[in-house]
Coordinates of C-alpha atoms in Angstrom, one line a residue:
Chain E
M1 CA -39.5 10.7 -16.5
A2 CA -37.3 12.4 -19.4
V3 CA -33.2 10.8 -19.0
D4 CA -30.8 12.9 -20.6
T5 CA -28.0 11.4 -22.5
F6 CA -25.0 12.0 -23.9
T7 CA -23.5 11.9 -27.4
E8 CA -20.1 10.2 -28.0
R9 CA -18.8 13.7 -28.5
E10 CA -20.3 14.8 -25.3
L11 CA -19.1 12.3 -23.5
D12 CA -15.6 12.5 -24.8
E13 CA -15.6 16.3 -23.5
I14 CA -17.0 15.5 -20.4
Y15 CA -14.6 13.4 -19.4
A16 CA -11.4 15.0 -20.5
F17 CA -12.9 17.8 -17.8
A18 CA -13.6 15.0 -15.2
V19 CA -9.5 13.5 -15.2
Q20 CA -8.6 17.2 -15.8
L21 CA -10.2 17.8 -12.9
G22 CA -9.1 15.1 -10.5
K23 CA -5.1 16.8 -11.6
D24 CA -6.2 19.5 -10.4
A25 CA -7.2 18.7 -7.5
G26 CA -5.2 16.2 -6.2
K27 CA -1.9 18.4 -6.2
L28 CA -4.2 21.3 -4.7
L29 CA -3.5 17.0 -1.6
L30 CA 0.4 16.5 -2.3
E31 CA 0.7 20.8 -2.4
A32 CA -1.2 20.9 1.4
A33 CA 0.7 18.0 1.6
Q34 CA 3.9 19.3 0.9
S35 CA 3.6 22.1 3.4
R36 CA 3.1 20.2 6.0
F37 CA 7.6 18.4 5.4
N38 CA 8.2 21.5 3.5
G39 CA 10.8 24.3 5.5
S40 CA 9.9 26.7 2.8
G41 CA 6.8 28.6 1.1
Q42 CA 2.8 28.4 2.6
G43 CA 5.2 25.0 5.9
A44 CA 7.2 28.5 7.2
Q45 CA 3.9 29.0 8.6
A46 CA 4.5 26.5 11.4
F47 CA 2.0 24.9 13.5
E48 CA 2.2 23.3 16.2
E49 CA 1.2 19.4 13.9
K50 CA 0.2 17.1 17.3
D51 CA -3.3 19.8 17.8
S52 CA -3.1 20.3 14.0
A53 CA -2.5 18.1 11.3
V54 CA -6.7 16.8 12.0
D55 CA -7.8 20.3 11.4
I56 CA -5.5 21.1 8.6
V57 CA -6.8 17.6 7.0
T58 CA -10.3 18.5 7.0
K59 CA -9.7 22.6 6.1
T60 CA -8.1 20.5 3.0
D61 CA -10.6 18.4 2.9
E62 CA -13.6 20.7 2.5
D63 CA -11.5 23.4 0.1
V64 CA -10.7 20.0 -2.2
E65 CA -14.3 19.0 -2.2
A66 CA -15.1 23.4 -3.1
F67 CA -13.3 23.7 -5.7
I68 CA -14.0 20.3 -7.5
K69 CA -18.3 21.7 -7.0
T70 CA -17.5 25.0 -7.9
S71 CA -15.8 23.9 -10.8
I72 CA -19.0 21.5 -11.6
T73 CA -21.8 23.2 -11.7
Q74 CA -20.1 26.5 -13.7
K75 CA -18.7 24.0 -16.3
Y76 CA -21.9 21.9 -16.0
P77 CA -25.0 23.8 -13.8
S78 CA -27.6 21.0 -15.1
H79 CA -26.0 18.8 -13.4
A80 CA -26.1 17.7 -9.6
F81 CA -23.2 16.8 -7.7
I82 CA -23.4 14.7 -4.5
G83 CA -20.1 15.2 -2.6
E84 CA -18.8 13.5 1.0
E85 CA -18.4 17.2 2.6
T86 CA -22.0 18.6 1.0
Y87 CA -23.9 15.3 1.8
S88 CA -26.1 15.9 4.6
K89 CA -25.8 11.8 6.6
G90 CA -29.2 11.6 8.4
A91 CA -31.1 12.5 4.4
S92 CA -33.1 10.4 3.2
R93 CA -30.5 7.5 1.3
A94 CA -33.6 6.7 -1.7
Y95 CA -33.3 9.7 -3.6
L96 CA -29.0 10.0 -2.8
I97 CA -27.8 9.6 -6.7
S98 CA -30.6 9.9 -9.5
P99 CA -31.9 8.0 -12.3
T100 CA -32.9 10.9 -14.2
T101 CA -30.6 13.8 -14.2
P102 CA -26.7 13.4 -14.5
T103 CA -24.6 13.5 -11.5
W104 CA -21.1 14.2 -10.3
C105 CA -20.7 11.6 -7.2
V106 CA -17.0 12.8 -6.0
D107 CA -15.1 12.2 -3.1
P108 CA -12.0 14.9 -2.4
L109 CA -10.0 12.4 -0.1
D110 CA -10.1 9.1 -0.1
G111 CA -8.4 7.8 2.7
T112 CA -8.2 10.3 4.5
V113 CA -6.1 8.4 7.7
N114 CA -3.8 8.0 5.8
Y115 CA -3.1 11.2 4.6
T116 CA -3.5 12.8 8.1
H117 CA -0.5 10.3 8.7
L118 CA 0.8 10.7 5.5
F119 CA 0.9 7.7 4.3
P120 CA 0.4 7.3 0.0
M121 CA -2.5 5.9 -0.4
F122 CA -4.8 8.2 -0.4
C123 CA -6.6 10.2 -3.8
V124 CA -9.5 11.7 -5.3
S125 CA -12.5 10.9 -6.3
I126 CA -14.4 11.9 -9.3
A127 CA -17.1 9.6 -11.0
F128 CA -20.2 11.4 -13.3
L129 CA -22.7 8.9 -13.3
V130 CA -25.9 8.6 -16.3
R131 CA -28.7 7.1 -15.5
G132 CA -27.9 6.3 -12.0
R133 CA -24.5 3.5 -13.7
P134 CA -21.5 5.0 -13.2
T135 CA -19.8 6.0 -16.6
I136 CA -16.5 8.4 -16.1
G137 CA -14.6 7.4 -12.9
V138 CA -10.8 9.6 -12.1
V139 CA -9.5 8.0 -8.8
Y140 CA -5.5 10.1 -9.0
A141 CA -3.1 9.4 -5.9
P142 CA -0.6 12.4 -6.9
F143 CA 2.1 11.2 -4.0
L144 CA 2.4 8.4 -5.8
N145 CA 1.5 10.2 -9.6
Q146 CA -1.0 6.6 -10.4
L147 CA -3.7 8.1 -12.1
F148 CA -6.5 5.5 -13.0
T149 CA -8.5 7.0 -15.9
A150 CA -12.1 5.0 -17.2
C151 CA -14.5 5.8 -19.8
R152 CA -17.5 3.5 -21.3
G153 CA -16.6 1.8 -23.8
R154 CA -13.2 4.0 -24.1
G155 CA -11.3 0.9 -21.9
A156 CA -9.3 1.7 -18.7
W157 CA -6.1 2.8 -18.2
L158 CA -3.3 4.3 -15.6
N159 CA -1.9 6.8 -15.9
E160 CA -3.5 7.4 -19.1
T161 CA -0.9 5.3 -21.2
Q162 CA -1.4 1.5 -19.9
R163 CA -4.0 0.1 -20.4
L164 CA -6.4 -2.1 -17.7
P165 CA -5.3 -4.6 -15.9
L166 CA -1.5 -4.2 -16.3
V167 CA -1.5 -8.3 -17.3
R168 CA -3.0 -8.8 -20.8
N169 CA -1.2 -9.2 -23.2
P170 CA -1.1 -11.7 -25.6
T171 CA -4.4 -12.9 -22.7
I172 CA -5.7 -11.9 -19.2
P173 CA -5.0 -14.0 -17.7
P174 CA -7.7 -16.2 -15.9
M175 CA -8.7 -16.5 -11.8
P176 CA -7.0 -19.3 -10.0
A177 CA -8.6 -23.1 -10.6
N178 CA -8.3 -23.1 -6.6
A179 CA -10.0 -18.8 -5.8
P180 CA -9.7 -18.2 -3.4
G181 CA -6.3 -19.6 -3.5
G182 CA -4.2 -18.5 -5.9
C183 CA -4.9 -14.7 -5.2
V184 CA -4.4 -11.6 -3.5
F185 CA -7.5 -10.4 -1.6
S186 CA -7.5 -6.9 -0.1
C187 CA -9.9 -5.8 3.0
E188 CA -10.5 -2.4 5.3
W189 CA -10.9 -2.9 9.4
G190 CA -12.6 0.5 9.2
K191 CA -13.5 2.3 12.3
D192 CA -16.5 0.2 14.0
R193 CA -14.9 -2.0 15.9
R194 CA -16.4 -3.6 18.2
D195 CA -15.5 -6.9 20.1
G196 CA -17.6 -9.8 20.9
P197 CA -19.4 -12.8 19.4
E198 CA -22.4 -9.8 17.3
G199 CA -19.4 -7.2 17.2
N200 CA -18.5 -6.3 13.5
M201 CA -14.8 -6.7 13.7
T202 CA -15.1 -9.9 15.4
R203 CA -17.3 -10.8 12.2
K204 CA -14.1 -9.0 10.0
V205 CA -12.0 -11.2 11.8
E206 CA -13.8 -14.7 10.7
S207 CA -15.0 -13.7 7.7
F208 CA -11.5 -12.6 6.9
M209 CA -9.7 -15.5 8.5
N210 CA -12.2 -18.1 6.2
M211 CA -9.8 -16.2 3.5
A212 CA -6.1 -16.9 4.9
A213 CA -6.4 -20.0 7.1
E214 CA -5.1 -22.6 5.3
V215 CA -7.2 -25.7 2.9
G216 CA -9.4 -27.4 5.6
S217 CA -9.7 -25.2 8.5
R218 CA -11.9 -23.9 10.0
G219 CA -14.9 -27.0 9.3
G220 CA -14.3 -26.2 5.3
K221 CA -13.6 -22.4 4.6
G222 CA -10.1 -22.7 4.8
G223 CA -9.3 -20.4 0.9
M224 CA -5.7 -19.6 1.6
V225 CA -4.9 -16.9 -0.5
H226 CA -1.9 -16.5 -1.3
G227 CA -1.8 -12.3 0.5
M228 CA -4.1 -10.2 2.5
R229 CA -3.3 -6.2 2.2
S230 CA -5.0 -3.0 3.3
L231 CA -3.8 -0.6 2.1
G232 CA -7.0 2.0 4.2
S233 CA -8.6 3.6 1.2
A234 CA -11.8 1.7 -0.1
T235 CA -10.8 4.1 -3.9
M236 CA -7.2 2.3 -4.0
D237 CA -8.3 -1.3 -3.1
L238 CA -10.6 -0.6 -6.5
A239 CA -8.0 1.4 -8.4
Y240 CA -5.6 -1.7 -7.6
T241 CA -8.3 -4.4 -8.1
A242 CA -8.8 -3.2 -11.6
M243 CA -5.6 -2.8 -12.7
G244 CA -5.2 -7.0 -12.0
A245 CA -3.5 -6.1 -8.7
F246 CA -5.5 -7.4 -6.8
D247 CA -8.0 -10.4 -7.7
I248 CA -10.7 -9.7 -5.0
W249 CA -11.9 -6.8 -2.4
W250 CA -14.4 -7.3 0.1
E251 CA -15.6 -4.6 2.1
G252 CA -19.5 -3.5 3.8
G253 CA -19.8 0.2 5.2
C254 CA -19.0 2.4 2.0
W255 CA -20.8 5.3 0.6
E256 CA -21.4 6.0 -2.7
W257 CA -18.2 8.2 -3.3
D258 CA -16.1 6.3 -1.9
V259 CA -17.2 3.1 -4.6
A260 CA -18.5 5.5 -7.5
A261 CA -16.0 6.3 -9.4
G262 CA -13.1 2.6 -9.0
I263 CA -16.2 1.1 -9.7
A264 CA -17.0 2.1 -13.1
I265 CA -12.8 1.7 -13.6
L266 CA -12.9 -1.6 -12.5
Q267 CA -15.9 -2.2 -15.0
E268 CA -14.4 -0.5 -17.5
A269 CA -11.2 -2.6 -17.5
G270 CA -13.5 -5.9 -17.1
G271 CA -14.6 -6.7 -13.8
L272 CA -17.1 -7.6 -11.6
I273 CA -18.3 -5.6 -9.3
T274 CA -22.0 -7.4 -7.2
T275 CA -23.1 -7.2 -4.0
A276 CA -21.1 -9.1 -0.9
N277 CA -24.4 -11.7 0.7
P278 CA -23.3 -14.8 0.0
P279 CA -26.1 -16.1 -2.2
E280 CA -28.2 -19.9 -1.1
D281 CA -26.8 -21.6 -4.2
P282 CA -23.1 -20.7 -5.6
L283 CA -24.1 -22.4 -8.7
T284 CA -27.3 -21.1 -10.2
A285 CA -27.2 -18.0 -8.9
E286 CA -27.4 -15.2 -10.6
I287 CA -25.0 -12.0 -10.1
P288 CA -26.6 -9.0 -8.9
E289 CA -25.7 -5.4 -10.6
V290 CA -23.6 -4.0 -7.8
R291 CA -26.6 -0.7 -7.2
L292 CA -24.6 2.1 -5.6
G293 CA -25.8 3.1 -2.4
S294 CA -25.8 -1.0 -1.1
R295 CA -23.0 -0.4 1.5
L296 CA -22.1 -4.3 0.9
Y297 CA -19.7 -4.9 -2.3
L298 CA -17.6 -7.7 -3.7
A299 CA -15.0 -6.4 -6.5
I300 CA -13.3 -9.4 -8.5
R301 CA -11.4 -8.3 -11.3
S302 CA -10.8 -9.2 -14.7
G303 CA -10.9 -13.1 -15.9
G304 CA -9.8 -12.4 -19.4
G305 CA -13.1 -12.8 -22.1
Chain P
M1 CA 40.3 -9.7 16.0
A2 CA 41.1 -7.4 13.5
V3 CA 37.6 -5.0 12.3
D4 CA 37.5 -3.1 9.5
T5 CA 36.6 0.8 10.2
F6 CA 36.3 3.4 7.1
T7 CA 36.7 6.6 6.6
E8 CA 34.2 9.0 6.7
R9 CA 35.6 9.6 3.2
E10 CA 35.6 6.0 2.1
L11 CA 31.5 5.9 3.6
D12 CA 30.8 8.4 0.9
E13 CA 32.2 6.5 -1.4
I14 CA 30.1 2.9 -0.6
Y15 CA 26.7 5.1 0.2
A16 CA 26.6 6.3 -3.6
F17 CA 27.6 3.0 -4.7
A18 CA 25.1 1.3 -2.7
V19 CA 23.0 3.9 -4.5
Q20 CA 23.1 3.7 -7.7
L21 CA 23.3 -0.5 -7.2
G22 CA 20.0 0.1 -6.6
K23 CA 18.3 2.6 -8.5
D24 CA 20.3 -0.4 -11.8
A25 CA 18.7 -3.9 -9.7
G26 CA 15.5 -1.6 -9.8
K27 CA 15.5 -0.5 -13.0
L28 CA 16.1 -4.2 -13.2
L29 CA 13.0 -5.3 -11.5
L30 CA 10.6 -3.0 -13.5
E31 CA 12.1 -3.6 -16.6
A32 CA 11.2 -7.5 -15.9
A33 CA 7.2 -6.0 -13.9
Q34 CA 6.7 -4.6 -17.6
S35 CA 7.5 -7.1 -19.6
R36 CA 4.6 -9.2 -18.2
F37 CA 2.0 -5.6 -19.7
N38 CA 3.7 -4.5 -23.0
G39 CA 2.8 -5.4 -26.3
S40 CA 6.8 -4.8 -28.0
G41 CA 10.5 -5.6 -27.2
Q42 CA 10.9 -8.8 -24.6
G43 CA 6.7 -9.1 -24.4
A44 CA 6.6 -9.3 -27.3
Q45 CA 8.1 -13.0 -26.3
A46 CA 4.6 -13.7 -25.5
F47 CA 4.9 -16.5 -22.0
E48 CA 1.5 -18.8 -21.2
E49 CA 0.9 -16.2 -18.3
K50 CA -0.6 -18.5 -15.5
D51 CA 1.7 -20.8 -15.8
S52 CA 4.6 -19.0 -15.4
A53 CA 3.9 -15.8 -13.9
V54 CA 5.7 -17.7 -11.0
D55 CA 8.9 -18.7 -13.3
I56 CA 9.6 -14.9 -14.5
V57 CA 9.7 -14.1 -10.4
T58 CA 11.6 -16.7 -9.1
K59 CA 13.6 -16.3 -12.0
T60 CA 13.9 -12.0 -12.4
D61 CA 14.6 -12.3 -8.2
E62 CA 17.7 -14.8 -8.7
D63 CA 19.0 -12.9 -12.2
V64 CA 18.8 -9.5 -9.9
E65 CA 20.4 -11.4 -7.2
A66 CA 23.2 -12.3 -9.5
F67 CA 23.8 -8.8 -10.8
I68 CA 23.7 -7.1 -7.4
K69 CA 26.1 -10.2 -6.2
T70 CA 29.0 -9.4 -9.5
S71 CA 29.1 -6.2 -8.8
I72 CA 29.7 -6.1 -5.2
T73 CA 32.2 -9.0 -5.4
Q74 CA 34.5 -6.4 -8.4
K75 CA 34.0 -3.5 -6.9
Y76 CA 35.0 -5.1 -2.8
P77 CA 36.2 -8.4 -3.1
S78 CA 36.9 -8.7 0.5
H79 CA 33.4 -7.5 2.0
A80 CA 31.2 -10.5 2.2
F81 CA 27.8 -11.4 0.9
I82 CA 24.9 -12.6 1.7
G83 CA 21.8 -12.5 -0.9
E84 CA 18.3 -14.2 -0.3
E85 CA 18.6 -16.1 -3.4
T86 CA 22.4 -17.4 -2.6
Y87 CA 21.6 -18.0 1.0
S88 CA 21.4 -21.9 2.3
K89 CA 18.7 -22.1 4.8
G90 CA 19.5 -24.9 5.9
A91 CA 22.6 -23.5 7.7
S92 CA 23.2 -22.4 11.3
R93 CA 22.5 -18.8 11.7
A94 CA 24.8 -18.5 13.9
Y95 CA 27.6 -16.8 12.0
L96 CA 25.0 -15.4 8.8
I97 CA 26.6 -11.8 9.8
S98 CA 30.1 -12.0 11.0
P99 CA 31.2 -9.3 13.9
T100 CA 34.0 -8.8 12.2
T101 CA 33.8 -8.6 8.3
P102 CA 32.6 -6.0 6.4
T103 CA 28.7 -7.3 4.8
W104 CA 26.3 -7.1 1.9
C105 CA 23.2 -8.2 2.7
V106 CA 20.9 -7.7 0.1
D107 CA 17.1 -9.0 -0.6
P108 CA 16.9 -8.6 -4.4
L109 CA 12.7 -9.0 -5.2
D110 CA 11.1 -7.7 -1.2
G111 CA 7.5 -8.0 -1.8
T112 CA 7.3 -11.4 -4.2
V113 CA 3.4 -11.9 -4.2
N114 CA 3.4 -8.5 -4.6
Y115 CA 5.9 -8.6 -7.3
T116 CA 3.9 -11.5 -9.2
H117 CA 0.3 -9.8 -9.6
L118 CA 1.7 -6.9 -10.3
F119 CA 1.6 -5.3 -6.4
P120 CA 3.6 -2.0 -6.7
M121 CA 5.0 -1.9 -3.3
F122 CA 7.7 -4.2 -4.1
C123 CA 11.7 -2.9 -4.4
V124 CA 14.9 -4.0 -3.5
S125 CA 16.6 -3.7 -0.1
I126 CA 20.4 -3.0 -0.2
A127 CA 22.2 -2.9 3.7
F128 CA 26.3 -2.7 4.2
L129 CA 26.3 -4.2 7.7
V130 CA 30.0 -2.9 9.4
R131 CA 30.7 -4.5 12.5
G132 CA 26.8 -5.9 12.0
R133 CA 25.4 -3.6 12.3
P134 CA 23.6 -1.9 9.5
T135 CA 25.4 0.5 8.5
I136 CA 23.1 2.2 5.0
G137 CA 20.3 0.8 4.0
V138 CA 18.9 1.7 0.5
V139 CA 15.7 0.4 -0.6
Y140 CA 14.3 0.9 -3.6
A141 CA 10.2 0.3 -4.9
P142 CA 10.8 1.2 -9.0
F143 CA 7.2 0.9 -9.8
L144 CA 6.1 3.7 -6.9
N145 CA 9.7 5.6 -7.6
Q146 CA 10.5 6.0 -3.9
L147 CA 13.7 5.3 -3.2
F148 CA 14.5 5.2 0.7
T149 CA 18.2 5.7 1.5
A150 CA 20.4 6.1 4.3
C151 CA 23.7 6.1 5.5
R152 CA 24.9 6.7 9.4
G153 CA 25.6 10.0 9.6
R154 CA 24.2 11.6 6.6
G155 CA 20.4 10.8 7.5
A156 CA 17.4 9.1 5.9
W157 CA 16.7 10.4 2.7
L158 CA 12.9 10.1 0.3
N159 CA 14.1 10.3 -3.8
E160 CA 17.4 11.6 -1.6
T161 CA 15.7 15.4 -1.8
Q162 CA 13.5 15.2 1.4
R163 CA 14.5 14.0 4.6
L164 CA 12.9 11.3 6.6
P165 CA 10.4 12.0 9.2
L166 CA 8.9 13.6 6.3
V167 CA 7.3 16.0 9.2
R168 CA 10.0 17.1 10.9
N169 CA 9.7 21.3 10.0
P170 CA 9.8 22.4 13.5
T171 CA 9.1 19.5 15.6
I172 CA 9.0 16.0 14.2
P173 CA 5.3 15.4 16.4
P174 CA 6.0 13.1 19.4
M175 CA 3.8 9.6 19.7
P176 CA 0.4 10.5 20.0
A177 CA 0.2 10.8 24.0
N178 CA -3.0 7.4 24.4
A179 CA -0.8 5.2 22.0
P180 CA -1.4 2.7 20.5
G181 CA -4.3 4.8 20.3
G182 CA -4.1 7.9 17.5
C183 CA -1.6 5.8 15.8
V184 CA -1.2 3.7 11.7
F185 CA -0.3 0.2 12.6
S186 CA 1.2 -1.9 9.4
C187 CA 1.6 -6.0 10.3
E188 CA 2.1 -9.0 7.6
W189 CA 0.2 -11.7 7.6
G190 CA 3.0 -14.4 6.4
K191 CA 2.8 -18.0 4.5
D192 CA 2.3 -19.9 8.1
R193 CA -2.0 -19.4 8.1
R194 CA -2.1 -22.2 10.5
D195 CA -5.7 -22.4 12.6
G196 CA -6.7 -23.0 15.9
P197 CA -5.3 -22.4 19.1
E198 CA -1.5 -22.8 18.5
G199 CA -1.7 -21.8 15.0
N200 CA 0.2 -19.7 13.9
M201 CA -2.7 -17.1 12.7
T202 CA -4.1 -17.8 15.3
R203 CA -2.2 -16.0 18.0
K204 CA -1.6 -13.9 14.3
V205 CA -5.1 -12.8 14.4
E206 CA -4.8 -12.7 18.2
S207 CA -2.0 -9.7 18.5
F208 CA -4.0 -7.7 16.2
M209 CA -7.5 -7.6 17.7
N210 CA -6.1 -7.2 20.5
M211 CA -3.8 -3.8 19.4
A212 CA -7.9 -2.8 16.9
A213 CA -10.4 -3.0 19.1
E214 CA -12.0 -0.4 21.4
V215 CA -10.8 0.9 24.2
G216 CA -11.8 -1.4 27.1
S217 CA -12.4 -4.6 24.9
R218 CA -10.7 -7.6 25.2
G219 CA -10.3 -7.0 29.4
G220 CA -8.9 -3.8 29.1
K221 CA -6.5 -4.6 25.5
G222 CA -7.6 -3.1 23.4
G223 CA -5.3 -0.8 21.4
M224 CA -8.1 1.2 18.9
V225 CA -5.0 1.8 16.9
H226 CA -6.0 4.2 13.8
G227 CA -5.6 2.2 11.7
M228 CA -4.1 -1.2 10.6
R229 CA -2.2 -2.2 7.2
S230 CA -1.1 -4.7 5.2
L231 CA 1.1 -4.3 2.4
G232 CA 2.9 -7.3 1.7
S233 CA 6.0 -5.6 2.1
A234 CA 8.9 -6.1 6.1
T235 CA 10.8 -3.7 3.6
M236 CA 8.6 -1.0 3.4
D237 CA 6.2 -1.3 6.0
L238 CA 10.2 -0.7 7.4
A239 CA 10.2 2.3 5.2
Y240 CA 7.1 4.1 5.8
T241 CA 8.1 3.9 9.7
A242 CA 10.8 5.9 8.6
M243 CA 8.6 8.1 7.1
G244 CA 7.1 8.7 9.8
A245 CA 3.5 7.0 7.4
F246 CA 3.0 4.1 10.3
D247 CA 3.8 4.6 13.2
I248 CA 4.4 0.9 14.9
W249 CA 5.3 -1.9 12.8
W250 CA 5.8 -5.7 14.5
E251 CA 6.7 -8.0 13.4
G252 CA 7.6 -12.2 12.7
G253 CA 9.7 -14.3 11.3
C254 CA 11.3 -12.0 8.9
W255 CA 15.3 -13.1 7.3
E256 CA 17.6 -10.5 7.6
W257 CA 18.0 -8.9 4.4
D258 CA 13.7 -8.3 4.4
V259 CA 14.7 -5.8 7.3
A260 CA 18.7 -4.3 7.3
A261 CA 18.3 -1.4 4.6
G262 CA 14.6 -0.7 6.0
I263 CA 16.4 -1.1 10.3
A264 CA 19.7 1.3 8.6
I265 CA 16.9 4.2 7.8
L266 CA 14.8 3.6 10.4
Q267 CA 17.5 4.3 13.3
E268 CA 18.8 7.1 10.9
A269 CA 15.3 9.2 11.1
G270 CA 14.9 8.6 14.7
G271 CA 13.1 5.3 14.8
L272 CA 13.7 2.6 17.3
I273 CA 14.0 -0.7 16.5
T274 CA 14.5 -3.7 19.0
T275 CA 13.0 -7.6 19.6
A276 CA 9.4 -7.7 20.4
N277 CA 9.2 -10.2 22.9
P278 CA 6.8 -8.3 26.0
P279 CA 8.6 -7.3 28.8
E280 CA 7.4 -8.2 32.6
D281 CA 8.4 -5.0 34.1
P282 CA 7.1 -2.6 30.4
L283 CA 7.9 0.7 33.0
T284 CA 11.3 -0.1 34.4
A285 CA 12.6 -2.4 31.4
E286 CA 15.4 -0.7 29.4
I287 CA 15.1 -2.0 25.3
P288 CA 17.5 -4.2 23.9
E289 CA 18.8 -2.8 20.1
V290 CA 17.4 -4.6 17.8
R291 CA 19.6 -8.6 17.4
L292 CA 19.7 -9.2 13.4
G293 CA 18.7 -13.1 13.6
S294 CA 16.4 -12.1 15.7
R295 CA 13.5 -12.4 13.8
L296 CA 10.8 -10.7 15.8
Y297 CA 11.2 -7.1 15.4
L298 CA 9.1 -3.8 17.0
A299 CA 9.5 -0.7 15.5
I300 CA 9.2 2.7 15.8
R301 CA 8.8 6.0 14.2
S302 CA 10.8 8.3 15.7
G303 CA 9.1 11.0 18.2
G304 CA 10.3 14.3 18.6
G305 CA 13.4 14.3 20.0

């Protein structure tokens, strides 16, 4: 089975292409958002906001994915492409990420609810996978003017100037000795809000309270984290974990395009990402490498080294 | 009892002063943050990150408040000043905001935990109160480059160019007919994490689950909001509610300086803020005007008008 490999120079070229593509796609997202609050230009074609906000977002989502897909297939016709909009959710999961074909994994708009409401935590997310591993990641949040980029071996960066994690000089601070105490923890609540003993939301709240509650409570499970954050975007959570702003991020139910670019950035920033099922013996268990498609993720910021 | 009043021209001058003060103070916050991740300049005076991050933040907090207080008292010696750092928490609450003396109410750094971890959701918050009412508000988040400003009668603005709420052309969209369904709801978890039936955290989680859970659950209380957000800054929550990005924000335990500037901005953006205790009969009860010092707040974005 032939596996494509790339020279460093080829990777450099693909990286530069991906970064520019992320900037261009983010600009499209911001322009479509601005058309909703500008009185001139596109906004002058006034629409009934209350009915059409979701339609506009859906159309923007599809348009931006089509732009990205076209750009990639023109430039790299032999590469595979997986995007949220073009992916059939009913298909078998086993072949989603090819172990042999270089694959682009794209979410044209992560944080859709935020985008609908114009809360700035939305972004475009572009990953390039080699042998199934996230190798290049580009996450651009245009309303925040924050661009996160990484390519294996080249470091992870904020706005192409500040290396991630941000605090690294003279050293990257270690995780707190009493972790999760002292940590900023991020998680998302999602759309599955079933209540009741076996409901998805009830189980999430249980885990959340274990992390949050004062030390000594909840039968010894109380973690008393320093703070809990929910941004409404798994990709932004991963980017901020790469930055070192979040210490821990946990999520279940993510799709590949939600996390692929963020994983590339986090790993290149020295962070760790693994599956989120607790091991039988935490002291001796190996930490399994993240597997795209596992749907359950636990990310930890770089702790120096 | 003499009450100071101001001409429109005087208010304009005070407003311009407050906006510049917010920009300058935010710049100080950002410079102190950058000194933690730059290898040159101030950052070259390397420190042991793990021990001193909190000390640095405390010193920055105090320095920025001193800068703001000195600037105000030099320019307006007859005005009163209340700041988080200079306020003695043991003092009587009754006289905190004078009904007669024009008063500045300042939080030099809201979102302290975020600042410690370099998560960008931190800001300086400056309010000017006339007859105890928030009249001018300036909130500046320098890491996001987002400046929120308002003065009574002059509108509320993002970065001095975009009027708030952002979506207003041709009309500000109404709140969803099935609210809180369809709404983005923000809340904070704070530091009081007592578990158990009467614990603060348990009660917060109950309210949170009522807002979040699917319709029909929780004895009819399930609100199925569109999304739940926690940023770690009450001031940023209020600013984003003014922007229209959040529909509802609820918080208990805030101090005056956490909310005064945000209230000025929200109200000038057409939003509503009141105390957060539910009325006996929601259909007929009047909505009481917010009272600084009430500690419990419920904010709703502008629903058009």
